[in-house]
Tab-separated table of C-alpha atoms and ligand atoms in Angstrom:
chain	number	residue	atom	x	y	z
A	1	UNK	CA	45.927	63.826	98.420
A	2	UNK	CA	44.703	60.629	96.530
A	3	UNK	CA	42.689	57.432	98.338
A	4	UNK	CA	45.069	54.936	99.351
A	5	UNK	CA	44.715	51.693	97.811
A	6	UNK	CA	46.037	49.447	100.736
A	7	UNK	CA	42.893	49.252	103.312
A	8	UNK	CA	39.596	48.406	104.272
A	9	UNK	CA	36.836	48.687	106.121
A	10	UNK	CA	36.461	46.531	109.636
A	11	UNK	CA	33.411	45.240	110.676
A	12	UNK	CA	33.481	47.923	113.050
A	13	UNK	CA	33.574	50.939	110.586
A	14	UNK	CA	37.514	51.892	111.657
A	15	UNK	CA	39.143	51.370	108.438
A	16	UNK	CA	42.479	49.003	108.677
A	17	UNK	CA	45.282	50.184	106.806
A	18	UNK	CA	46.730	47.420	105.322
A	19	UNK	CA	50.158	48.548	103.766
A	20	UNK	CA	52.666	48.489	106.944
A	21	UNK	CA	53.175	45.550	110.104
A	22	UNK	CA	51.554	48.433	111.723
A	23	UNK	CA	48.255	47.419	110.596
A	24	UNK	CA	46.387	50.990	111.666
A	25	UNK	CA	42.900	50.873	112.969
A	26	UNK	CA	42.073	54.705	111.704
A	27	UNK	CA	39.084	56.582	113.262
A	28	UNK	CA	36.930	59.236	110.846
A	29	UNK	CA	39.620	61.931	111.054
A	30	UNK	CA	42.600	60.314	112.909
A	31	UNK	CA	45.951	59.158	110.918
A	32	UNK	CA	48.010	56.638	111.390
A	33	UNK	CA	51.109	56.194	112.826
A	34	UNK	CA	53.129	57.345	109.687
A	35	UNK	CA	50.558	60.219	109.606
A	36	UNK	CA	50.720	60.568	105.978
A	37	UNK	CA	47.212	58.367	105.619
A	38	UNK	CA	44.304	60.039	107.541
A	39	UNK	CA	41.207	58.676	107.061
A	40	UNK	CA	38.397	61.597	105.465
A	41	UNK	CA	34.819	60.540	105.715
A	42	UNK	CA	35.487	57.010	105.850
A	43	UNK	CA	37.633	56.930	102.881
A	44	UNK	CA	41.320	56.114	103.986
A	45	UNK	CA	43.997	59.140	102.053
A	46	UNK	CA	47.183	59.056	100.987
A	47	UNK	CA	48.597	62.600	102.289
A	48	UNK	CA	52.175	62.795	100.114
A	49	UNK	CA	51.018	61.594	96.858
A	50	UNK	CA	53.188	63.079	94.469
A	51	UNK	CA	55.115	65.374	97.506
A	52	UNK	CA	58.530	64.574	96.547
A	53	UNK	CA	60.128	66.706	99.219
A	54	UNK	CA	63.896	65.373	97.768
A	55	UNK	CA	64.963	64.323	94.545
A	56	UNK	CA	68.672	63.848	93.312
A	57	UNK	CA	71.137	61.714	91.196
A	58	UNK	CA	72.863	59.797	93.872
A	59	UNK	CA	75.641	56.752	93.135
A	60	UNK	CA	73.636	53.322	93.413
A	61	UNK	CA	76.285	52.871	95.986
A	62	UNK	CA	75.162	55.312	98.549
A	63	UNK	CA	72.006	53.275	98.819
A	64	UNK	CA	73.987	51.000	99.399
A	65	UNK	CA	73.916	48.749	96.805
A	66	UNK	CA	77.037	47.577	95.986
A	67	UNK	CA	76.718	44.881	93.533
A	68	UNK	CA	73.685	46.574	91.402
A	69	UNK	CA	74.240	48.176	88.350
A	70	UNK	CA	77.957	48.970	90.000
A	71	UNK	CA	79.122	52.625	88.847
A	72	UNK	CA	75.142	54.045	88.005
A	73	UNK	CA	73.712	56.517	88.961
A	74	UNK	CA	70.181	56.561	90.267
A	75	UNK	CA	67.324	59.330	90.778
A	76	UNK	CA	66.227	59.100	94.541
A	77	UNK	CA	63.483	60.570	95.843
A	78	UNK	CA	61.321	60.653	99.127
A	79	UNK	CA	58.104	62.072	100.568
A	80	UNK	CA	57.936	63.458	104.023
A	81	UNK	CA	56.678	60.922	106.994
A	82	UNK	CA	57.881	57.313	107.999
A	83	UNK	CA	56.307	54.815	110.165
A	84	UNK	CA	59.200	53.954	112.504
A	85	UNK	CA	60.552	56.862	114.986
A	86	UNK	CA	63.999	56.087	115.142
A	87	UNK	CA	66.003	57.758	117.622
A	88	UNK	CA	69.047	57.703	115.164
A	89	UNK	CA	67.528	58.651	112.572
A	90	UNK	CA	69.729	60.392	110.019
A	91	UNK	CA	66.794	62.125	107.724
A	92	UNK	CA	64.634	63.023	110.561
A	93	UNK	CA	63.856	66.538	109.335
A	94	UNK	CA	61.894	64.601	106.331
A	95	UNK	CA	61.408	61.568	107.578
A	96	UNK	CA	59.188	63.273	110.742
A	97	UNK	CA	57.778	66.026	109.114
A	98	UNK	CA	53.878	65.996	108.748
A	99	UNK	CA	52.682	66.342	105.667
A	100	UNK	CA	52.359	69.503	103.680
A	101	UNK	CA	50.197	70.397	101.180
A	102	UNK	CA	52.665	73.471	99.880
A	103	UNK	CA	54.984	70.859	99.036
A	104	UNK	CA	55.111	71.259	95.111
A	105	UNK	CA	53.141	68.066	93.211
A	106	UNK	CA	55.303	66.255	91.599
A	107	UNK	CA	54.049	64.014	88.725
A	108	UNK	CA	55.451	60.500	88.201
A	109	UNK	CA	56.109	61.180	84.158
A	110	UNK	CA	58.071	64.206	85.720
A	111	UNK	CA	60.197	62.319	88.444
A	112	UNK	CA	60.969	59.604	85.247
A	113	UNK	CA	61.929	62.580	82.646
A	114	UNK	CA	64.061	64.047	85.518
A	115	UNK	CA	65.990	60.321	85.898
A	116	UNK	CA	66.422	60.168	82.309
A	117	UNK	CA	67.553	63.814	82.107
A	118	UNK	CA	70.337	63.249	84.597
A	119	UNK	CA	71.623	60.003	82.975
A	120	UNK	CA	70.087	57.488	85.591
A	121	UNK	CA	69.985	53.934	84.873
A	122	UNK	CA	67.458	53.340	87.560
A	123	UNK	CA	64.802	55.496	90.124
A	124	UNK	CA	65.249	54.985	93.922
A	125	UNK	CA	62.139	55.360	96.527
A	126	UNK	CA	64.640	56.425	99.810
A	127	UNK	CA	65.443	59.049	102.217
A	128	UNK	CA	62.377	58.178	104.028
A	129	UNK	CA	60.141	54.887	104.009
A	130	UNK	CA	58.673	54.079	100.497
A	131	UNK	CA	56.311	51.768	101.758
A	132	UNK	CA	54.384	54.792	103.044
A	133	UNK	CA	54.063	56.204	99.968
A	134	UNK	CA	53.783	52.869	98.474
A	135	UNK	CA	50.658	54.332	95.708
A	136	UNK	CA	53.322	57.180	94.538
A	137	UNK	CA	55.964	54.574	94.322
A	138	UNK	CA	54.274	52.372	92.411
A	139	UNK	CA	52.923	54.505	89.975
A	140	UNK	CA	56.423	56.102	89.188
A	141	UNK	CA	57.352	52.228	89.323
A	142	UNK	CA	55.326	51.560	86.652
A	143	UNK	CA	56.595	54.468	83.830
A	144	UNK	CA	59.891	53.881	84.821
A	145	UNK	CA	59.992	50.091	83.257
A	146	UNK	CA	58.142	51.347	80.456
A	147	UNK	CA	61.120	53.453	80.253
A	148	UNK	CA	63.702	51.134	80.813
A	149	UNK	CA	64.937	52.275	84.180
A	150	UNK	CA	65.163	49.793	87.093
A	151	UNK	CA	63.735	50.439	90.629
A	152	UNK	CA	65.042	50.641	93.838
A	153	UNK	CA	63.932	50.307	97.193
A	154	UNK	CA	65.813	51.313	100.306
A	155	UNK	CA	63.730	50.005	103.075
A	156	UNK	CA	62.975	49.392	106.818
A	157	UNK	CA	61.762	45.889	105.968
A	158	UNK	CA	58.277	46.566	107.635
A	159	UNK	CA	55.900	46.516	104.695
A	160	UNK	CA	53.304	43.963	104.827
A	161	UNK	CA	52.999	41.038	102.670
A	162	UNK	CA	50.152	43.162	100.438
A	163	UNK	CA	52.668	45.731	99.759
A	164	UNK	CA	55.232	43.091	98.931
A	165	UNK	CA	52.808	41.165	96.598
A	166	UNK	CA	51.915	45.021	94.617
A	167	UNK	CA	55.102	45.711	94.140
A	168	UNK	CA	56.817	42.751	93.470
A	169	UNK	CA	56.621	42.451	89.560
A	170	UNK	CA	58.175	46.328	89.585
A	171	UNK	CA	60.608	46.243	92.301
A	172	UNK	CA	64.019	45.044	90.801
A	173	UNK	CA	66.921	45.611	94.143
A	174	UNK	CA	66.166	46.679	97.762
A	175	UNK	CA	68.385	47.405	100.489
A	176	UNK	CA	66.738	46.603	103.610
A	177	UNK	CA	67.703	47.527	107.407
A	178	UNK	CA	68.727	44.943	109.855
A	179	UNK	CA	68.962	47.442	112.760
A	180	UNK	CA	69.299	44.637	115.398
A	181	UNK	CA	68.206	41.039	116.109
A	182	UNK	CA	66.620	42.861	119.553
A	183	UNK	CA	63.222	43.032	119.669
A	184	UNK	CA	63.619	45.349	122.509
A	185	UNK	CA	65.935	47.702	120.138
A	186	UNK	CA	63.114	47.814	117.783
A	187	UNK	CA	60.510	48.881	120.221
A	188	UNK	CA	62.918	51.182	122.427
A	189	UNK	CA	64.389	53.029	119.387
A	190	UNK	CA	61.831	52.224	116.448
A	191	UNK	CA	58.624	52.217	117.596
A	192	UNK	CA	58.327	48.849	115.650
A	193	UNK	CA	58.789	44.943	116.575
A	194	UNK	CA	61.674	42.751	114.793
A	195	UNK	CA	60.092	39.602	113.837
A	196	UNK	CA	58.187	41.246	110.966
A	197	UNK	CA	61.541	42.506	109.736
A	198	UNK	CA	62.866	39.042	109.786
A	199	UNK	CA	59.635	37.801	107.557
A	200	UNK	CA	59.840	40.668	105.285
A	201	UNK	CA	63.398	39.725	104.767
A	202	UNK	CA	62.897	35.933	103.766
A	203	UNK	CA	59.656	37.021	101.735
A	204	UNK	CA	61.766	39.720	99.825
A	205	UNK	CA	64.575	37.183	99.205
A	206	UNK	CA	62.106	34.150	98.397
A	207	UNK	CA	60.459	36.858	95.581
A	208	UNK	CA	63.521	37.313	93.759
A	209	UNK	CA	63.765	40.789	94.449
A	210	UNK	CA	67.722	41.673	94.172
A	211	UNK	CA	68.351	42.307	98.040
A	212	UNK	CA	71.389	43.956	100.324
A	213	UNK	CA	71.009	44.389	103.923
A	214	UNK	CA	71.990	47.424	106.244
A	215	UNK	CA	73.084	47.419	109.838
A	216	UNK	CA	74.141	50.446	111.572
A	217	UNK	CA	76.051	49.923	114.224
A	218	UNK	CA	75.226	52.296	117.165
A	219	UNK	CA	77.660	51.792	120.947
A	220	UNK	CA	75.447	50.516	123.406
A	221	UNK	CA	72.699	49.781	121.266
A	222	UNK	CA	73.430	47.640	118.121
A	223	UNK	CA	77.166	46.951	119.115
A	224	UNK	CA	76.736	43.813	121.101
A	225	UNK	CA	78.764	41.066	119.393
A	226	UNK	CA	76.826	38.579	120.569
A	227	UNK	CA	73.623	40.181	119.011
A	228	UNK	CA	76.005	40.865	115.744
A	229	UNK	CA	76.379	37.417	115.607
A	230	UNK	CA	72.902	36.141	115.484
A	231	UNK	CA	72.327	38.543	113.148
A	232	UNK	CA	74.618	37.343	110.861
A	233	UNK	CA	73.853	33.865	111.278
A	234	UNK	CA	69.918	35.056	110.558
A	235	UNK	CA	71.617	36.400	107.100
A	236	UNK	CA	73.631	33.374	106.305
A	237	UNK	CA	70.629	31.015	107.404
A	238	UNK	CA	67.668	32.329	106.492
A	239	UNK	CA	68.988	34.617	103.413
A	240	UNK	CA	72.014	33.096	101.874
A	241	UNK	CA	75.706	33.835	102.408
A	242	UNK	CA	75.828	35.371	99.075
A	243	UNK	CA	73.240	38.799	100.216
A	244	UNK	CA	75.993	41.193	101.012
A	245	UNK	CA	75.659	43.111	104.335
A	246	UNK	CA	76.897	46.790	104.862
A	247	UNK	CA	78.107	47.754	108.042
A	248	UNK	CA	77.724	51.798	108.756
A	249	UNK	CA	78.690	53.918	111.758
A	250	UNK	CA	76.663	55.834	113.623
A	251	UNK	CA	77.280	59.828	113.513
A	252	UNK	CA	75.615	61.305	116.442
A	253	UNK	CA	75.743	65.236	114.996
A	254	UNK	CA	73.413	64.234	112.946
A	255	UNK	CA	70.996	61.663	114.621
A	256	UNK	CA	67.515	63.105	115.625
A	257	UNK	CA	67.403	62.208	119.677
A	258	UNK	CA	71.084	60.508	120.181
A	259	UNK	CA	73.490	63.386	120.319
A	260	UNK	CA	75.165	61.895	123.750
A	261	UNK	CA	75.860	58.732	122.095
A	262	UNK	CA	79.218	57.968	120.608
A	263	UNK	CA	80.528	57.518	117.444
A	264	UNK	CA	81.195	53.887	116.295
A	265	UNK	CA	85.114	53.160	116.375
A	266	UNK	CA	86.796	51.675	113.623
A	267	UNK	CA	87.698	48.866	115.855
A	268	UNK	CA	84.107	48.138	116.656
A	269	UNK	CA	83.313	47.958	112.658
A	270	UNK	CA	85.854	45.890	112.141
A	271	UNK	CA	85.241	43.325	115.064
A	272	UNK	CA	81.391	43.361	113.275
A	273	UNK	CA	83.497	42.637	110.097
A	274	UNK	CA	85.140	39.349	111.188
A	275	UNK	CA	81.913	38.267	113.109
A	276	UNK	CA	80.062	38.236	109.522
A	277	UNK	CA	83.529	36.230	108.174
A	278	UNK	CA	82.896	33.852	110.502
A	279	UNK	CA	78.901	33.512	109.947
A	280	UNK	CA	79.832	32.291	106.411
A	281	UNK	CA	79.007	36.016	104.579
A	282	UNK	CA	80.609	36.316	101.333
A	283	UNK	CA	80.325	40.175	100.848
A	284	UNK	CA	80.779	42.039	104.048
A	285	UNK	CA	81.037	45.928	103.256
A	286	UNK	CA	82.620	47.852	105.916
A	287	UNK	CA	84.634	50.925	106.004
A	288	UNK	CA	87.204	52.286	103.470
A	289	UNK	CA	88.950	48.352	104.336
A	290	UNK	CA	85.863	46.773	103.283
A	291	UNK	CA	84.842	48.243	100.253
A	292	UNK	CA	85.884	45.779	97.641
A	293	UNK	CA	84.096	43.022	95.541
A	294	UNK	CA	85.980	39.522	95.331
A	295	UNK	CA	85.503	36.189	94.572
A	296	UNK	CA	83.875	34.188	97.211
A	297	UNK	CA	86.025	31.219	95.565
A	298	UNK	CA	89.463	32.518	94.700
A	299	UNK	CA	89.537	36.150	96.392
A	300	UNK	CA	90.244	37.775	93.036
A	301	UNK	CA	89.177	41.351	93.404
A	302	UNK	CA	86.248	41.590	91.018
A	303	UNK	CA	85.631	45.250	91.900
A	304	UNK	CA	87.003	48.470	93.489
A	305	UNK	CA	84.747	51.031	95.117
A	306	UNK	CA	87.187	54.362	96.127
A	307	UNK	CA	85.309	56.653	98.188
A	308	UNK	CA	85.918	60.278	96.406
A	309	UNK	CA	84.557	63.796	97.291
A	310	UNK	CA	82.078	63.630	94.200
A	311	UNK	CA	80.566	60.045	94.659
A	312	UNK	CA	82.742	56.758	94.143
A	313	UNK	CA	85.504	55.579	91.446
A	314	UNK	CA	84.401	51.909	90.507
A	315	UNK	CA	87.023	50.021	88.754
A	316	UNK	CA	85.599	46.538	87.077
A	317	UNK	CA	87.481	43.309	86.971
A	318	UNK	CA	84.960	40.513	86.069
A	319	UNK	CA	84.888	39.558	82.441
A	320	UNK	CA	81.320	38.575	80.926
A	321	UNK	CA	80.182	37.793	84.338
A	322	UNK	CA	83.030	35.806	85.474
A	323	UNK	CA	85.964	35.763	87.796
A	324	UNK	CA	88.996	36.450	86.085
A	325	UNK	CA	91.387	33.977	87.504
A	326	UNK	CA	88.684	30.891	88.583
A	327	UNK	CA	86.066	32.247	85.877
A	328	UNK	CA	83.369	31.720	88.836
A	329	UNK	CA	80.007	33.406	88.212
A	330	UNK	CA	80.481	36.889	89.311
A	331	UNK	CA	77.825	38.427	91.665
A	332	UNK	CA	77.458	41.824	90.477
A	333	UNK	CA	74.059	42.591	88.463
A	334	UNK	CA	74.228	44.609	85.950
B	401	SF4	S1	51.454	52.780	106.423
B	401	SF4	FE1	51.708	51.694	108.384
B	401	SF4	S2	51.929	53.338	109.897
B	401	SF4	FE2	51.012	54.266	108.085
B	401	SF4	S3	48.805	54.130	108.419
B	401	SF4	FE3	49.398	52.322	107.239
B	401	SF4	S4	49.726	50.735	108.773
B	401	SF4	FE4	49.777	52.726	109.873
């Protein structure tokens, strides 16, 4: 375990944890809610510091991140613990475990070597919430711009503006979750509130930090077109048509408390597919129909994503950054 950076002291003697919306008051012994930072003789700990519990080369697309580096791959890693409890939750068996000290250390020179090794262009924190590990993160962060790999973020969008501000000049793409414009769905399923979602989201895109969004569309719960709709109006509004959203079904088998639920229907991905058409979105990815890149201006196809068993087949179509009928700026980031 290593001291966390990201707290301090109240005038009370409970030390505030200052890296999450949570904003933990932490008692002598007690965690927080992530309870991966316990506070030891009124120092407060990071728990997972160097426990990567997963590590693989994954396609930048399964992020998602469609129009990042396009066709990478990227070493993704996570530490056990998160500080949301969401019922859906597809990585539950890391993403609620407790910490656990016979979880090999990891080293961040080793995590880089092991990107570099495999052929990534670029280092994800994911599988479970980086910002809890946000110390880790950063200092893997740090060697992997030394060694000219980009980082990634995939993130519930509840870090707190301190967080943001450390790991701003590191942090080059993030895909953030949009679970729902309800604040009720955020406290019923999450354990979390939604307005600090929304900030994090218009701090993230006012940084410069490349950004996608996530919504996962569960029946019942984040199905509602009417809720769909002011969420993609909050995109197009607040974020700019041009941040591409991803729309993703919910698989119950695998959720952590939701097995009754449904699956989501085609139909119902598609109807959250023309409701982000009509907000104004330029890149709406949903579904093997959804899946392509093209020009906001002329509908050119700028690039193909084909689902295969062994990752994705990307085909390019944009020629020095350009549109190759209307020679628009293309989107994609390379
Ligand atoms: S990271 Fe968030 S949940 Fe964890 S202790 Fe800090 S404020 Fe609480």
């Amino acid at each position: 375990m290593r001291e966390a950076n990201f707290y301090h002291a109240a005038p009370d003697g409970v030390l505030q944890c200052d890296l999450c919306r949570h904003f933990c008051r932490i008692r002598a012994g007690s965690s927080g809610l992530c309870r991966v930072r316990r506070n030891v003789d009124g120092k407060l700990f990071s728990l997972t510091w160097g426990r990567a519990v997963t590590q693989a080369a994954d396609p930048v697309e399964k992020k998602p991140l469609y129009q990042f580096m396009p066709g990478t791959q990227t070493w993704s890693l996570g530490t056990p613990g998160c500080n949301f409890r969401c019922a859906n939750c597809q990585n539950w068996e890391i993403s609620q475990a407790l910490p656990d000290e016979s979880i090999p250390l990891v080293a961040p020179e080793e995590i880089v070597r092991n990107a570099i090794r495999a052929g990534c262009r670029s280092i994800s924190c994911t599988y479970t919430e980086p910002t809890i590990f946000a110390e880790y993160a950063l200092d893997i962060m740090q060697l992997a711009r030394q060694a000219g790999l980009r980082n990634i973020w995939v993130s519930n969008g509840y870090l707190s503006k301190i967080c943001l501000n450390a790991i701003r000049p590191w942090l080059d793409g993030i895909n953030v979750d949009l679970k729902s414009m309800d604040d009720a769905f955020y406290r019923r399923l999450c354990g979390a509130r939604l307005d600090p979602v929304l900030d994090s989201l218009r701090l993230i895109r006012k940084s410069g930090i490349y950004l996608e969004i996530t919504t996962l569309v569960i029946p019942g719960h984040s199905s509602d077109p009417a809720m769909l709709e002011r969420l993609a109006s909050f995109i197009a509004r607040d974020l700019g048509t041009d941040v591409p959203w991803h729309l993703i079904p919910f698989y119950p088998e695998i959720s952590w408390k939701m097995p009754e639920t449904p699956p989501t229907s085609i139909d119902a991905i598609e109807k959250a597919w023309e409701i982000g058409r009509k907000a104004g979105l330029s890149y709406i990815y949903a579904g093997k129909a959804h899946n392509d890149t093209l020009c906001p201006r002329c509908g050119a196809t700028l690039v193909t994503r084909t689902r295969q068993f062994s990752g994705y087949r990307i085909e390019r179509f944009d020629v020095g950054g350009r549109c190759p009928a209307c020679h628009a700026p293309s989107p994609i980031r390379d």
